Each structure stands twice: as C-alpha cells, then as structure tokens.
XYZ file of C-alpha atoms in Angstrom:
619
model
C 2.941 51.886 -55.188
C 4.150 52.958 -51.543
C 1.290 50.597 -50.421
C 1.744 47.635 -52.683
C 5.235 47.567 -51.593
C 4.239 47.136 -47.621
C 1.977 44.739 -48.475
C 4.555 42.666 -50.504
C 6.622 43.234 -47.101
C 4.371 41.784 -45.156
C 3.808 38.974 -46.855
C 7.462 38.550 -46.929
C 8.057 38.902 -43.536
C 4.334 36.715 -42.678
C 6.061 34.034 -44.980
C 9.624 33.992 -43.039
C 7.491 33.343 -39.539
C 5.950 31.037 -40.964
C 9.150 28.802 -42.458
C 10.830 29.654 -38.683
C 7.562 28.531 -36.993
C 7.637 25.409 -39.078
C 11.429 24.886 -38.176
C 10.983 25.299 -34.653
C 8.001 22.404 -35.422
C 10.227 19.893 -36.641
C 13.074 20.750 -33.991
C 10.320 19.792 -30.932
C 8.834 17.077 -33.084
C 12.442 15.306 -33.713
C 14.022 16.382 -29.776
C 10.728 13.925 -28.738
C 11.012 11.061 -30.875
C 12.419 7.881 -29.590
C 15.656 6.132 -31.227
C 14.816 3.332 -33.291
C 16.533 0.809 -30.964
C 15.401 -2.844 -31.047
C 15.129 -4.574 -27.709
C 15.531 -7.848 -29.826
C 18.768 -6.693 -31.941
C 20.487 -4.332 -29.328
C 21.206 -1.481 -31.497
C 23.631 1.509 -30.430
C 22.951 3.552 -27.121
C 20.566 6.614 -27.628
C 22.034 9.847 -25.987
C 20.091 10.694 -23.219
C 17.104 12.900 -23.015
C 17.779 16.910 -23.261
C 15.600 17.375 -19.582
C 16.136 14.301 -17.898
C 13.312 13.248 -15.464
C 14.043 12.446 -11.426
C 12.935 9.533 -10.992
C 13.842 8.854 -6.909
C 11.591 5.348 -6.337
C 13.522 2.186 -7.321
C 12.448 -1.460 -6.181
C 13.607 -4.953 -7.715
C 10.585 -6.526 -9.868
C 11.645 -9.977 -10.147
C 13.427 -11.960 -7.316
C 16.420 -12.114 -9.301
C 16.676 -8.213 -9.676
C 17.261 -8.438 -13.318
C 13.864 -6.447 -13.531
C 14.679 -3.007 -11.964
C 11.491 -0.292 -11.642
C 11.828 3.025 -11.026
C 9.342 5.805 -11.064
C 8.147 9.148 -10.091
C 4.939 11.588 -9.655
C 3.204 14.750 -11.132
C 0.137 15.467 -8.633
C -0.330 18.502 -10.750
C -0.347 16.610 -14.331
C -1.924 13.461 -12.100
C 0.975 11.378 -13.992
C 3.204 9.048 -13.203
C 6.289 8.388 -15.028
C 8.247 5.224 -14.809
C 10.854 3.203 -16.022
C 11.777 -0.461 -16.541
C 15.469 -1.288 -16.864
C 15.847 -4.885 -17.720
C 19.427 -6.404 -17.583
C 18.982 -8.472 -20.692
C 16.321 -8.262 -22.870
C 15.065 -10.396 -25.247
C 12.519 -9.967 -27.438
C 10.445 -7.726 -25.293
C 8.287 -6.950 -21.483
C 5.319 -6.520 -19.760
C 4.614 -4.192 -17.080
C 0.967 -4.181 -15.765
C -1.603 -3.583 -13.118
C -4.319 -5.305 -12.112
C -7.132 -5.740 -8.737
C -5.055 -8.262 -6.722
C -1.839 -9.161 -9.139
C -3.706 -11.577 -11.725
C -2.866 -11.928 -15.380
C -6.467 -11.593 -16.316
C -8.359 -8.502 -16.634
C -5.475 -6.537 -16.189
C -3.850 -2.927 -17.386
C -1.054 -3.759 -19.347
C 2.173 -1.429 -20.989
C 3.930 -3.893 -23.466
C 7.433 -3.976 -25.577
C 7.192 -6.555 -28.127
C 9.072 -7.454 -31.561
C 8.025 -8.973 -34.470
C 11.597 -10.145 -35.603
C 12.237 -7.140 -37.673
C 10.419 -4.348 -36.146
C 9.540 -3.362 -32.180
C 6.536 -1.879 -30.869
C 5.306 -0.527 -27.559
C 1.882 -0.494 -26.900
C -0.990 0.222 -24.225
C -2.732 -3.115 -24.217
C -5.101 -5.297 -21.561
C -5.794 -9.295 -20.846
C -8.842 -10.846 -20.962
C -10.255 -13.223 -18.111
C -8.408 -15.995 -19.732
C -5.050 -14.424 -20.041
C -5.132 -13.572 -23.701
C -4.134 -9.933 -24.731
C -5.177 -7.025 -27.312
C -4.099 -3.636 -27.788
C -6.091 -1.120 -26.598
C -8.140 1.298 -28.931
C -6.972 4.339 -26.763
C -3.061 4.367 -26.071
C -2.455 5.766 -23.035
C 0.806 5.068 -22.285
C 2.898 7.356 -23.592
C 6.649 6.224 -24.598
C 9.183 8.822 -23.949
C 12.246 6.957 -24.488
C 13.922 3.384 -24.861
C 17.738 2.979 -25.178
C 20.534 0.963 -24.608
C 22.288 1.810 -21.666
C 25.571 -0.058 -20.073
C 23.499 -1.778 -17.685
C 21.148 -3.425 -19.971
C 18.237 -1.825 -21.574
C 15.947 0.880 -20.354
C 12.103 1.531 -21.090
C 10.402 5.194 -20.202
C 6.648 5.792 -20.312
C 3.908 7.770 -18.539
C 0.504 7.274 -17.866
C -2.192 9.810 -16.281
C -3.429 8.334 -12.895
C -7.132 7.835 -14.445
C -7.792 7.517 -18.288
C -11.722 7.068 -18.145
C -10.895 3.804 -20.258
C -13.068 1.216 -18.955
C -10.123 -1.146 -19.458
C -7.755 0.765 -17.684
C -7.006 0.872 -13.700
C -7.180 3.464 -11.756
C -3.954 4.267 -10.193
C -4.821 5.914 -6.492
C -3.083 5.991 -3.317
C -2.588 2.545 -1.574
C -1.083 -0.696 -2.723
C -0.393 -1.211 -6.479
C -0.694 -4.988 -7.821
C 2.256 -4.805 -10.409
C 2.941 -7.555 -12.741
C 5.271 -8.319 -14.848
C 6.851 -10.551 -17.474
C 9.451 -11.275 -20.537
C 9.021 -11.997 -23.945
C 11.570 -14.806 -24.578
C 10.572 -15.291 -28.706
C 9.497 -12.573 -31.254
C 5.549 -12.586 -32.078
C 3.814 -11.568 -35.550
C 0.909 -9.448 -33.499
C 0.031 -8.764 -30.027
C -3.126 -10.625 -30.070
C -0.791 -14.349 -29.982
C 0.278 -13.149 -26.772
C -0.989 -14.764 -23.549
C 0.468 -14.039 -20.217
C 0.011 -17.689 -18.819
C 2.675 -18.592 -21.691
C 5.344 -16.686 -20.616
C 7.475 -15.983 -17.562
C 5.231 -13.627 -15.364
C 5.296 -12.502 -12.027
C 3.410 -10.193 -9.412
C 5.031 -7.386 -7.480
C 3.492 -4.283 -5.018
C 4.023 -0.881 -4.351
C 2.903 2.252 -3.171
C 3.276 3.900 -6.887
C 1.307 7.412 -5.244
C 3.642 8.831 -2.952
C 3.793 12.322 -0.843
C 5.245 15.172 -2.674
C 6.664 17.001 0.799
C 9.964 17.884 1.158
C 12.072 15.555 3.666
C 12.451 17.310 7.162
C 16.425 17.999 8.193
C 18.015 15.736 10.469
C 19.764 17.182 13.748
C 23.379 17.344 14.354
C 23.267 15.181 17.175
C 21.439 12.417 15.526
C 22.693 9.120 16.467
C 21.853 5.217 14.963
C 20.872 1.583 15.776
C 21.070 -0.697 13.766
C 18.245 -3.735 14.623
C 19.632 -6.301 12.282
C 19.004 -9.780 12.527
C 22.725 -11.513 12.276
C 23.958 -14.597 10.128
C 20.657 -15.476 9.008
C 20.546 -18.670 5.979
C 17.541 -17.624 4.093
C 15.625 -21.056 4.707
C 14.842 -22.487 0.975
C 11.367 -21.988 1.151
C 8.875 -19.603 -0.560
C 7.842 -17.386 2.562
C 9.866 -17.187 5.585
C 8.449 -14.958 8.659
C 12.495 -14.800 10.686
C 11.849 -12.857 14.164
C 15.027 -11.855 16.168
C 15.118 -10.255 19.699
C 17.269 -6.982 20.002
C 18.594 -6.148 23.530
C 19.036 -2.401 24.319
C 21.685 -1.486 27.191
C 20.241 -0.799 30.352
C 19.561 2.246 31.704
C 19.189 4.360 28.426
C 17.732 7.733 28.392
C 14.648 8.677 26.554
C 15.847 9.599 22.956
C 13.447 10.534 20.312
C 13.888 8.359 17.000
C 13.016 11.077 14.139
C 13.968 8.848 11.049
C 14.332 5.111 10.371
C 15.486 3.410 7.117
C 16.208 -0.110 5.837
C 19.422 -2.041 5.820
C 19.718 -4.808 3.054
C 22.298 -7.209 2.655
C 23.854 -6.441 -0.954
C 22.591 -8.993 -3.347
C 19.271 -9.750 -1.421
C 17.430 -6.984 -2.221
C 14.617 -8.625 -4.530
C 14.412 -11.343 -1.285
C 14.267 -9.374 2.056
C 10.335 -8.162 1.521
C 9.657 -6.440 4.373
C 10.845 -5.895 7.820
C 9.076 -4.521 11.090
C 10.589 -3.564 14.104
C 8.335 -4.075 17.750
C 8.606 -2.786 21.039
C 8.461 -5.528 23.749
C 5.947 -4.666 26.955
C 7.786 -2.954 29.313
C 5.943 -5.092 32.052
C 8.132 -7.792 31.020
C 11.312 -7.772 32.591
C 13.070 -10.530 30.422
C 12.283 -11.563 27.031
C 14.144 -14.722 25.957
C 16.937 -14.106 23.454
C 15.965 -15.890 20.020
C 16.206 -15.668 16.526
C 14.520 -18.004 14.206
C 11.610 -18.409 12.281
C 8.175 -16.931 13.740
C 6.203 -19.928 13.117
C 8.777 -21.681 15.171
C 7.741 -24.477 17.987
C 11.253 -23.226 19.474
C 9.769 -19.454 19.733
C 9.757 -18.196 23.317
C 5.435 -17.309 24.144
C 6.610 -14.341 25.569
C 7.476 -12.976 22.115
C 3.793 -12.853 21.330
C 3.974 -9.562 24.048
C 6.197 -7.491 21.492
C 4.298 -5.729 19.097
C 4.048 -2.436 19.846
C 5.009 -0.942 16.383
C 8.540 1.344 16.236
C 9.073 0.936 12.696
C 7.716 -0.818 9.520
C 9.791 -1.196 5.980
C 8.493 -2.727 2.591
C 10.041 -3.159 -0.755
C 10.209 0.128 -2.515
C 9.729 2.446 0.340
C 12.008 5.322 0.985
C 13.350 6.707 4.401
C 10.273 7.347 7.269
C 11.040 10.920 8.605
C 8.976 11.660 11.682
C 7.606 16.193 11.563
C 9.711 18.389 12.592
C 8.421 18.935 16.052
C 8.191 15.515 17.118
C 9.849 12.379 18.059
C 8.916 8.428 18.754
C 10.171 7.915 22.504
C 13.282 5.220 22.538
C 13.913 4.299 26.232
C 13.605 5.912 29.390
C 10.988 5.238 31.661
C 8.139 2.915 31.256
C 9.949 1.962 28.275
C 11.044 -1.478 27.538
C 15.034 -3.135 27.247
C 13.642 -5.248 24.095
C 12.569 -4.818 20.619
C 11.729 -7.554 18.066
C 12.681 -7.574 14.588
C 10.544 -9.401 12.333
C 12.043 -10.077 8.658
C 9.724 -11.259 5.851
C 11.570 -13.518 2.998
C 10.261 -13.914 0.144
C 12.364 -16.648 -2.074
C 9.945 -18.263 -4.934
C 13.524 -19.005 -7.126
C 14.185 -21.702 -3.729
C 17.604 -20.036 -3.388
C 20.045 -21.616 -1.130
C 23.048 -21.127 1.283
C 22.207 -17.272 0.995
C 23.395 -15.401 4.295
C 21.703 -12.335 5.177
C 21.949 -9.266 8.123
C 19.242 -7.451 6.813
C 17.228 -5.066 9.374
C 16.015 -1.567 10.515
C 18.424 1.396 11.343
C 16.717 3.790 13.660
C 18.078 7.487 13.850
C 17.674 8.891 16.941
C 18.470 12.098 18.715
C 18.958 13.129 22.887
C 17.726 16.268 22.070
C 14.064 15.924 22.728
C 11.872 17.551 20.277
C 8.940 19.192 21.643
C 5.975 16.518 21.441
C 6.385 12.947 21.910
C 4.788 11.371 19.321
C 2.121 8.214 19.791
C 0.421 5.358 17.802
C -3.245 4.442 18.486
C -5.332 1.494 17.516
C -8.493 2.165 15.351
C -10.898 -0.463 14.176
C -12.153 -3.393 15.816
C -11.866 -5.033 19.054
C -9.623 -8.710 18.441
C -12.662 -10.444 19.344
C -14.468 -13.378 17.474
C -18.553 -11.597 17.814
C -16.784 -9.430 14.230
C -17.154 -12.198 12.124
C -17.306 -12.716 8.262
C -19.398 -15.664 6.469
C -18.704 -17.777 3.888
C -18.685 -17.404 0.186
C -18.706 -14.243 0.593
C -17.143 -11.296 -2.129
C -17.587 -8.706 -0.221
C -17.826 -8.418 3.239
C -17.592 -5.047 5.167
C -17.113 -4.286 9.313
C -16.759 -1.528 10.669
C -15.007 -0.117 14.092
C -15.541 2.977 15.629
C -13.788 5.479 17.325
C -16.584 7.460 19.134
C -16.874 11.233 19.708
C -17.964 10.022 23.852
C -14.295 8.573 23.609
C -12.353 11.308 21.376
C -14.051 14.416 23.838
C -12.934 12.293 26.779
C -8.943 11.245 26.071
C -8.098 14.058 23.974
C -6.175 17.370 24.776
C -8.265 20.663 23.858
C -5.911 21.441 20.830
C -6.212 17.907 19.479
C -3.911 15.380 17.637
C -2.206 15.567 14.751
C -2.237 12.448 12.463
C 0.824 12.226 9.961
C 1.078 8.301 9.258
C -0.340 5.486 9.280
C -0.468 1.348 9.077
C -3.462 -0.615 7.582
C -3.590 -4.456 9.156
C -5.789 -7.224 8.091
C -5.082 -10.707 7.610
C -5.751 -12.800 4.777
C -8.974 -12.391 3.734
C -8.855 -8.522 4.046
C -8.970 -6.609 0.450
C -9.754 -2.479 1.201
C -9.340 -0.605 3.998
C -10.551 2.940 4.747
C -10.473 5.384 7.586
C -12.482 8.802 7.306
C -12.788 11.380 9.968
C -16.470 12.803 11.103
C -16.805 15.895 12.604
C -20.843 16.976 13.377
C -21.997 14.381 11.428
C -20.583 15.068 7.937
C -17.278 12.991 6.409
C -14.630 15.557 6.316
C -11.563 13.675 5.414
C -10.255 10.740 4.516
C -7.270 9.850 7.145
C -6.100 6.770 4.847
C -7.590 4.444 2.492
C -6.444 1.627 0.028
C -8.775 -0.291 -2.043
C -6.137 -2.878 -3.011
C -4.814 -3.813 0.098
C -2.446 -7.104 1.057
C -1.542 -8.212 4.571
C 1.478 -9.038 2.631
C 2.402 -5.866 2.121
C 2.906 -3.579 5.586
C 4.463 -0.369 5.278
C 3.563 2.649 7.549
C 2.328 5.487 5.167
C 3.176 9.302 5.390
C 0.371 11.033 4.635
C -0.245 13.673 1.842
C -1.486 16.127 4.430
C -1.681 15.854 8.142
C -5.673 15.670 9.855
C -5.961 17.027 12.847
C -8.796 15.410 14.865
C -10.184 17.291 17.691
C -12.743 16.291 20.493
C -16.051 14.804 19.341
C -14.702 13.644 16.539
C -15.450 10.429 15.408
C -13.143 8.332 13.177
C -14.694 5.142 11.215
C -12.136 2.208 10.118
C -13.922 0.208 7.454
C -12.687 -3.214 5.892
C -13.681 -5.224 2.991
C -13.003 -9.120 3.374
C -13.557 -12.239 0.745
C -14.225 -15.377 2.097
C -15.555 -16.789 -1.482
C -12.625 -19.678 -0.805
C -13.598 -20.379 2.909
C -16.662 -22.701 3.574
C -16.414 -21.588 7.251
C -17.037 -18.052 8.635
C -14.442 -16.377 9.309
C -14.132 -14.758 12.992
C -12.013 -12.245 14.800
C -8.648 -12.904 16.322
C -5.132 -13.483 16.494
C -4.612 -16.257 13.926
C -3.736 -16.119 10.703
C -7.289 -17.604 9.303
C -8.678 -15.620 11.901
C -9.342 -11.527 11.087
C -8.441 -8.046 11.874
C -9.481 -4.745 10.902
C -7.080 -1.763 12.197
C -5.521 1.689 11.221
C -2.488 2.072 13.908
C -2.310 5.948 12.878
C 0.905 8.008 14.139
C 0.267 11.130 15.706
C 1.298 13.586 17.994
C 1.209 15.170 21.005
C 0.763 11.643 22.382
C -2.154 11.150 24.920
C -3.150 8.301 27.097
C -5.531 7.040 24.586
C -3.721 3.584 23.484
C -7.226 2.223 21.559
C -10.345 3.551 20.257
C -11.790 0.465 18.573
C -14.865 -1.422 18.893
C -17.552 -4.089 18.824
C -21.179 -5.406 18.673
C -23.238 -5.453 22.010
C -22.528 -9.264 22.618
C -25.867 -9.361 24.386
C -27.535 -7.610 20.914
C -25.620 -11.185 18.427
C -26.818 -13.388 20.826
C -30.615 -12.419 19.501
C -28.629 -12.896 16.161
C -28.002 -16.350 17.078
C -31.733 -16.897 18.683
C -33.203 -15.389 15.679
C -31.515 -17.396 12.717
C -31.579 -20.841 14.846
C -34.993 -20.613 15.360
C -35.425 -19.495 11.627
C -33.870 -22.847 10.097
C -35.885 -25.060 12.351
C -33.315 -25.464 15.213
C -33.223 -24.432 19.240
C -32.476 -21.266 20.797
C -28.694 -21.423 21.135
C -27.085 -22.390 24.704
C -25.705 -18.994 25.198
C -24.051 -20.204 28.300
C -22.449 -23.416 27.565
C -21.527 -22.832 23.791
C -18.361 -20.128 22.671
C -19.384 -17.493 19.869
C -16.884 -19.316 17.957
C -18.671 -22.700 17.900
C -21.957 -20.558 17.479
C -20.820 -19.071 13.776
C -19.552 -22.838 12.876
C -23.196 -23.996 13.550
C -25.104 -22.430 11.114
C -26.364 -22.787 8.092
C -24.737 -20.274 5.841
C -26.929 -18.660 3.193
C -27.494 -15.114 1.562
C -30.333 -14.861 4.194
C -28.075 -15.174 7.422
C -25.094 -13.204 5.793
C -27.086 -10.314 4.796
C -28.929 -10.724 8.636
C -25.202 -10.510 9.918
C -24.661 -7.498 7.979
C -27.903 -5.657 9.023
C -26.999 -6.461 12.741
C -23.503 -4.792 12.442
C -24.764 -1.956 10.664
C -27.448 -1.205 13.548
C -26.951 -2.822 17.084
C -25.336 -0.875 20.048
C -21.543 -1.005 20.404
C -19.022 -1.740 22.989
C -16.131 0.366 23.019
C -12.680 -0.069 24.311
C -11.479 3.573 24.856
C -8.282 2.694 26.545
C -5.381 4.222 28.240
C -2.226 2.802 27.951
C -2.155 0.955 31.145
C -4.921 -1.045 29.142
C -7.525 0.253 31.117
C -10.492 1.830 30.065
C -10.921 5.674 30.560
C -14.025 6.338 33.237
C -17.354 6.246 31.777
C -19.986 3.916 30.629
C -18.770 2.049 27.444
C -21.318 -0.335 26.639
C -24.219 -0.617 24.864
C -23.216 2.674 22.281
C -25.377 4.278 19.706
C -23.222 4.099 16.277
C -22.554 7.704 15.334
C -24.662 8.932 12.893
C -22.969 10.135 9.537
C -25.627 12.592 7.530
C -22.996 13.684 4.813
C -20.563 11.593 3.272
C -17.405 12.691 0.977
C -17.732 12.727 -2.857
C -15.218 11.157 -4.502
C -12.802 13.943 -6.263
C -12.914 14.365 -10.038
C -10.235 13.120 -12.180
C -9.117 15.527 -15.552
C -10.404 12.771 -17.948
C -14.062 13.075 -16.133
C -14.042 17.049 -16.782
C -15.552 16.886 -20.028
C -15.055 15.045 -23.489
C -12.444 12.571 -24.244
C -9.469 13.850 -25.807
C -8.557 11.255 -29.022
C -6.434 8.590 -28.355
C -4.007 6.930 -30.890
C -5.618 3.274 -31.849
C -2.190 2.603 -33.105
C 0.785 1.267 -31.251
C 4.284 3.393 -31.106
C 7.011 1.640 -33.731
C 10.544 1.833 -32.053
C-alpha cells in the first residue's frame, strides 16, 4: 500500500510539472507573438518588447527620409536584425537586396494587406519584376507596432540561408531597395516592383563588433564644412570647397572624424571626403563650386591625398589607440579640399546646406604616426578592359622585392581601408601572401559602387611584414561600352586601388603595378597580325589609340587576359617624395601564390536544412 501510494505521488507531482511546464510554454509562446496591428488600419500602439534590441545604425532610405532603417549585428548568431520605421504607411513595404540595386532577381522582406488582413512575408522578384513568396521564410518578424512617429517593422535574417533565392549578406556594400504599397492586394503574386514607388539605397549592413577607443582630454575639432551651399536642382552634384588652415600649425594627430549634416538634408548629402592638398604647392586658389566646374582652379586636381571619407549610414571613424593621422607641421600642407556628393532625384530646390567633416584632433602626439598607401594598379592606360565584357579581372601587385625593401623589421599594421574604382568597377579584393600561401583577406567587397566611398575599419587588424606580398584584384563590366576601357584619371577611364590605413607610417607612399609595356606591345604585334593587319607603329601611335584599333572579340579579350595573368611587371615602389626606392623595378616575375584561402563555412552549410515555414506570418 506504502508503495502504491508513492507511486500515486509521483504521478501527482510528474502531472503538476507537467501543467507548469506547459504554462511556462504558453507564457514564451504569447511574450513572442506580434500585436495584430494593421499597417493599412493603424490600430493601437503595441507596448514595447520585454528585451529591447540595440539597434545603433540608422540611415534615411528614401530621399525624403520618410523611410528610416536601422539595424544591428550578431557575428555569433551570423544575424542581422533590422528595422524599418516608415512615417506613414499605407497599405504596406518592401525592403530588399539584390547584386547591384535592381528590382529583378532580388531578396525581398515584404508587409502587405489584403484590405482586411496583413501579412509579412520572405518573398523574391523574378527577372521581370514580378514577385512570389518564398517556400522557406527566412525572415523572421519580431515585432510591428504603432509608434508616435509613424509605424515600425522588426525582422531578422541569418547572414546566409542556403536558399538559392536568397543573397548572401557579407561584408562590403549592400544594394538595398526599397518601396511602398500605396493600394491593398488579394495575394502577393499581383505584386510587381516596376508598379510601385521603388527605390535603391547602400550600406555597409556587416559592421565591426570592437568597442570604440576613448578620446583624450585634450582633444580639439575642425570643422571642414562647405558654407551656404544651394543644393543645385539636379540629380548628382559633385560640390568641392577649399579649406584654409592657419599658418604655422603644429603637427596634431587627428584620432576621430565624424560627419556634420545640415538638419533636414540628411537623405541628400550622400557622401563627403575630405583631401589633403600637396604640400609642394604653396597656394591653392580659394573656390567652392561644383567639381565638374569650367570655373575649378587645375591646381585642385593636386589635392587628394585622403584625411577622411564619410557615406550615408556610417558611424564615427576612430583611429587605434596608439596612433594618430598627422594634421600640420612640417611637410604638411595649409589646404584641404572638401568634396560633398548630392544626391537629389526628388529635384529639390532653394535648399541651403553647410554640410561637411569634423576632424578631432589632439597636440598630444600618440606614439606612431599613422600612414595611407596605394595598392593596385599603376593610373596608366597599358591596364585596360575590352568591350562587352561581364567580367573582367586585373590585378596589381604589391611585391615581396618592394615590401622587404620599404618596410620596418616589425612591420605595419593595417586597420582600414578605401576600395576605388570608377564606373565600370563591380568587386574588389585585397588578400595578403606570405611564402606563397593566401593568409588573409585585408578587405574585399563583391558588390562594390564608386558611388559609394567610405573608409572601412576592419574586423581585425593584418599585420604585413617584409616579403609579403599583397594582391588588389578588381572585377569590371564593360557589357554597355563598345570601346575598351583603359586606365586613368577620367571618369570612363578605370582604376583599381585599396588606399589601406596603417601604422607606423613608412616612406612607402605606393606599391602598385603594371604590365611590362615592352611585353603588350607583342600583344599588339600578335593580334594585328592575327586579323590580317600590320605590326602596330609602336613609336608613332599612343597605347590608347592602339586598344581603339582593334577588333574586339572573345579571342583578343581572353588573349588580353592571358597576357595580364603572365607577362613581367613594372612596379612603382615609391617613397613619398614620389620617387622610387633603389633597385631594379622592371621587368618583375608575378609572385607565385601555391595556396589560396577557402572560403569560410556558413551554419546553414554545416549539415541538413532546418524546415522552413512555406507560410507567410499574419499580423
């Protein structure tokens, strides 16, 4: 009896766990479910969540700011979290991602209503625009309320899904887009995104997860603002203004820099960059207009030696503890330039802005000055990129002859660093080489913009020591040119360079380079003589006018390509008095690479699938 009595205890007390197990259930279940609001019919404002998340990146979407993004990162969950506040919804949004910012074939999150009911959904666009829900939701709603400031939609997404449909989200520039649903729709599948009001934004979603060094208490500011400007009522306005520093200042160390935005222009100012003139130049003309200008001063084209570089979105660029960008003093120069990018698609008028850089600066001199270099490739037009093509890669080299000659025993440490191309440019990568083998990758974006320069902390610092060797690789498209494209200056013309920040600084200004000129001349002779024409007039005829000449097909591209990825190089391992360290530069071996990195494995890749919900989530 003694027995039958414990066991009817224990089934007692197995079947009160089990009711306060299933209690606790429904108390998690209900804390996580979102309040039924309509973005259609307003409804009353949810209370906010019980842990709410940080979310310290904000940027306007649309240019009239009534789109307002803000997000945040989870390396360890590889998630991103973010949130779209929208000042007055309708009957719904779109927030997506996609190669270069088009409608089609892109990664979509959407909010839609049907008139009686909302939904939010992971869904993707086909390549004519038209949209579907996705069989496997990942996005993940976490909340959607009312708020006083309009309405406000929270999701997260893992970086990679292993759907075929989704994009990757890595480091380097995101192609947002975005849109609003004006009219209610029966099903998702009537949507198309070249129906409705759409446009394209981009970030840096991926950011570094290091804590923010502590400013001195002698720091000091500048402000380099450009004053009184009217945004001109075009689309794209490039406004450059010279910046006079007083004479005679001491060298200062600038250790942070952030952006100053007129109030009400933040969805127009798009990015700003802030150039040292050369310090050879003893006057620069005072001006301030637009860079394009017939008006601008030549001697402007002398200041770009890079102090500072804002985009939309980015937060405050703190230099390392231990080191400093050198402001004045000598061999410095009296002038900076401040170059202001405006972008105004709405055709706004009569809007005044003083929008520019302020630079934080201290005359207590931390203990290493820190430097930029140049990687990549020479500005010369023998790097060239033909026609029609998709996918075009060059390469420039920084060469362990140069690296074991400029740099100090302990090495440099990189902590930042700008990508630059112009138009045509779509990826950029730079990977150090040490004995061979790919060790690390110093910076790379696979979604890159020329309109979108921003200098980038890195994640972790790479040190590069002597006999290194660091590669700078660019992908270019020319499928809209019928002309190949060359190296240069211009616009139309190309570039391919990493200017990483680093310290302790060293004479070594550049470590970039070129084809043997001698080696594309046999190019030239070879393909000429191959479609039935003379050997070219090396002498009389520029490399320039050379390109033009031919015949583009697959055949000469992929000859192009075979010569860059084999013939000698010049190198231009330069000090900063432009001239080339001793040695013999021409006419290099390229370094050999024997091992190259593996790209690292996302969570979804580590096995089976987890099941996705085929459904979307009712509000």
């Amino acid at each position: 009896m003694r027995i039958l009595n414990k066991d009817l205890r224990l089934q007692d007390v197995t079947l009160m766990y089990l009711t306060v197990l299933a209690t606790l259930v429904v108390i998690l279940v209900a804390s996580y479910k979102v309040d039924p609001v309509s973005p259609a019919r307003g409804g009353s404002p949810s209370s906010p969540p019980s842990s709410p998340l940080s979310l310290p990146y904000h940027m306007p979407l649309d240019p009239r700011g009534h789109l307002q993004l803000s997000w945040n990162v989870s390396y360890a969950l590889q998630e991103l979290y973010l949130e779209v506040r929208c000042s007055e919804m309708k009957h719904g949004l779109v927030l997506g991602m996609s190669d270069r910012g088009e409608l089609t074939n892109a990664d979509l999150a959407v909010l839609w209503d049907d008139g009686h009911q909302s939904y939010f959904g992971d869904a993707w666009s086909d390549n004519e625009g038209r949209v579907s829900l996705d069989s496997q939701q990942d996005y993940q709603l976490i909340e959607a309320r009312q708020t006083p400031e309009g309405f406000s939609l929270l999701f997260k997404r893992p970086f990679s899904t292993c759907d075929p449909r989704d994009y990757i989200i890595e480091e380097g520039t995101v192609h947002l887009i975005y849109g609003v649903l004006d009219r209610p729709i029966r099903s998702l599948e009537q949507l198309n995104l070249s129906q409705i009001e759409t446009g394209v934004q981009r970030a840096l979603l991926l950011r570094p997860d290091s804590p923010s060094p502590s400013l001195p208490p002698d720091v000091q500011t500048l402000d380099v603002l450009a004053p009184n400007v009217i945004i001109p009522t075009q689309e794209t306005t490039y406004w450059c203004h010279i910046y006079q520093l007083p004479a005679n200042v001491p060298k200062n160390h600038i250790v942070m820099y952030e952006s100053v935005v007129t109030p009400g222009n933040e969805a127009i100012v798009h990015h700003m960059e802030v150039f040292e003139c050369s310090p050879e130049m003893a006057v620069v003309p005072q001006y301030s207009g637009p860079c394009d200008s017939k008006m601008k001063p030549a001697s402007l084209n002398y200041c770009r030696h890079v102090l500072a570089a804002w985009a939309m979105g980015a937060e405050s660029f703190y230099y390392p503890s231990d080191a400093g960008l050198p402001l004045g003093g000598p061999g410095s120069s009296r002038f900076l330039r401040l170059e202001v990018h405006y972008h105004n698609p709405l055709l706004i008028s009569g809007r005044k802005d003083n929008s520019g850089v302020r630079l934080y600066y201290t005359p207590t001199l931390r203990r290493y000055d820190a430097g930029i270099m140049e990687l990549g490739l020479v500005y010369t037009p023998v790097m060239a990129i033909p026609p029609r093509e998709q996918s075009f890669q060059l390469t420039g080299y920084c060469t362990s002859k140069c690296t074991q000659t400029a740099l100090p025993p302990g090495g440099i440490n990189i902590f930042a660093s700008q990508l630059h191309t112009h138009l045509a440019g779509r990826g950029v990568r730079t990977v150090l080489v040490r004995a061979g083998r790919e060790v690390e990758v110093v910076q790379e974006d696979k979604h890159f913009s020329t309109h979108y320069q921003i200098i980038r902390m890195l994640r972790r610092m790479v040190t590069v020591l002597p006999g290194d060797v660091l590669l700078t690789k660019c992908t270019y498209n020319t499928e809209d040119r019928s002309q190949p494209t060359v190296g240069g200056f211009g616009i139309m013309e190309e570039m391919c360079v990493n200017y990483i920040h680093y310290y302790p600084r060293t004479q070594l200004e550049l470590c970039k380079s070129n084809v043997d000129p001698g080696y594309l001349q046999k190019y030239f002779n070879f393909i000429n003589r191959f479609q039935g024409g003379d050997a070219c007039s090396c002498g009389q005829t520029s490399v320039t006018d050379q390109f033009s000449s031919l015949s583009w097909d697959s055949f000469s591209g992929e000859v192009l390509d075979s010569l860059y990825s084999t013939a000698p190089i010049s190198m231009a391992c330069n000090q900063s008095s432009a001239r080339l360290f001793p040695g013999d530069w021409e006419k290099q071996e390229l370094p050999v690479v024997t091992s190259q990195l593996q790209r690292p494995r996302y969570p979804c890749e580590g096995g089976k699938l987890p099941t996705q919900n085929s459904e979307p989530t009712v509000l």
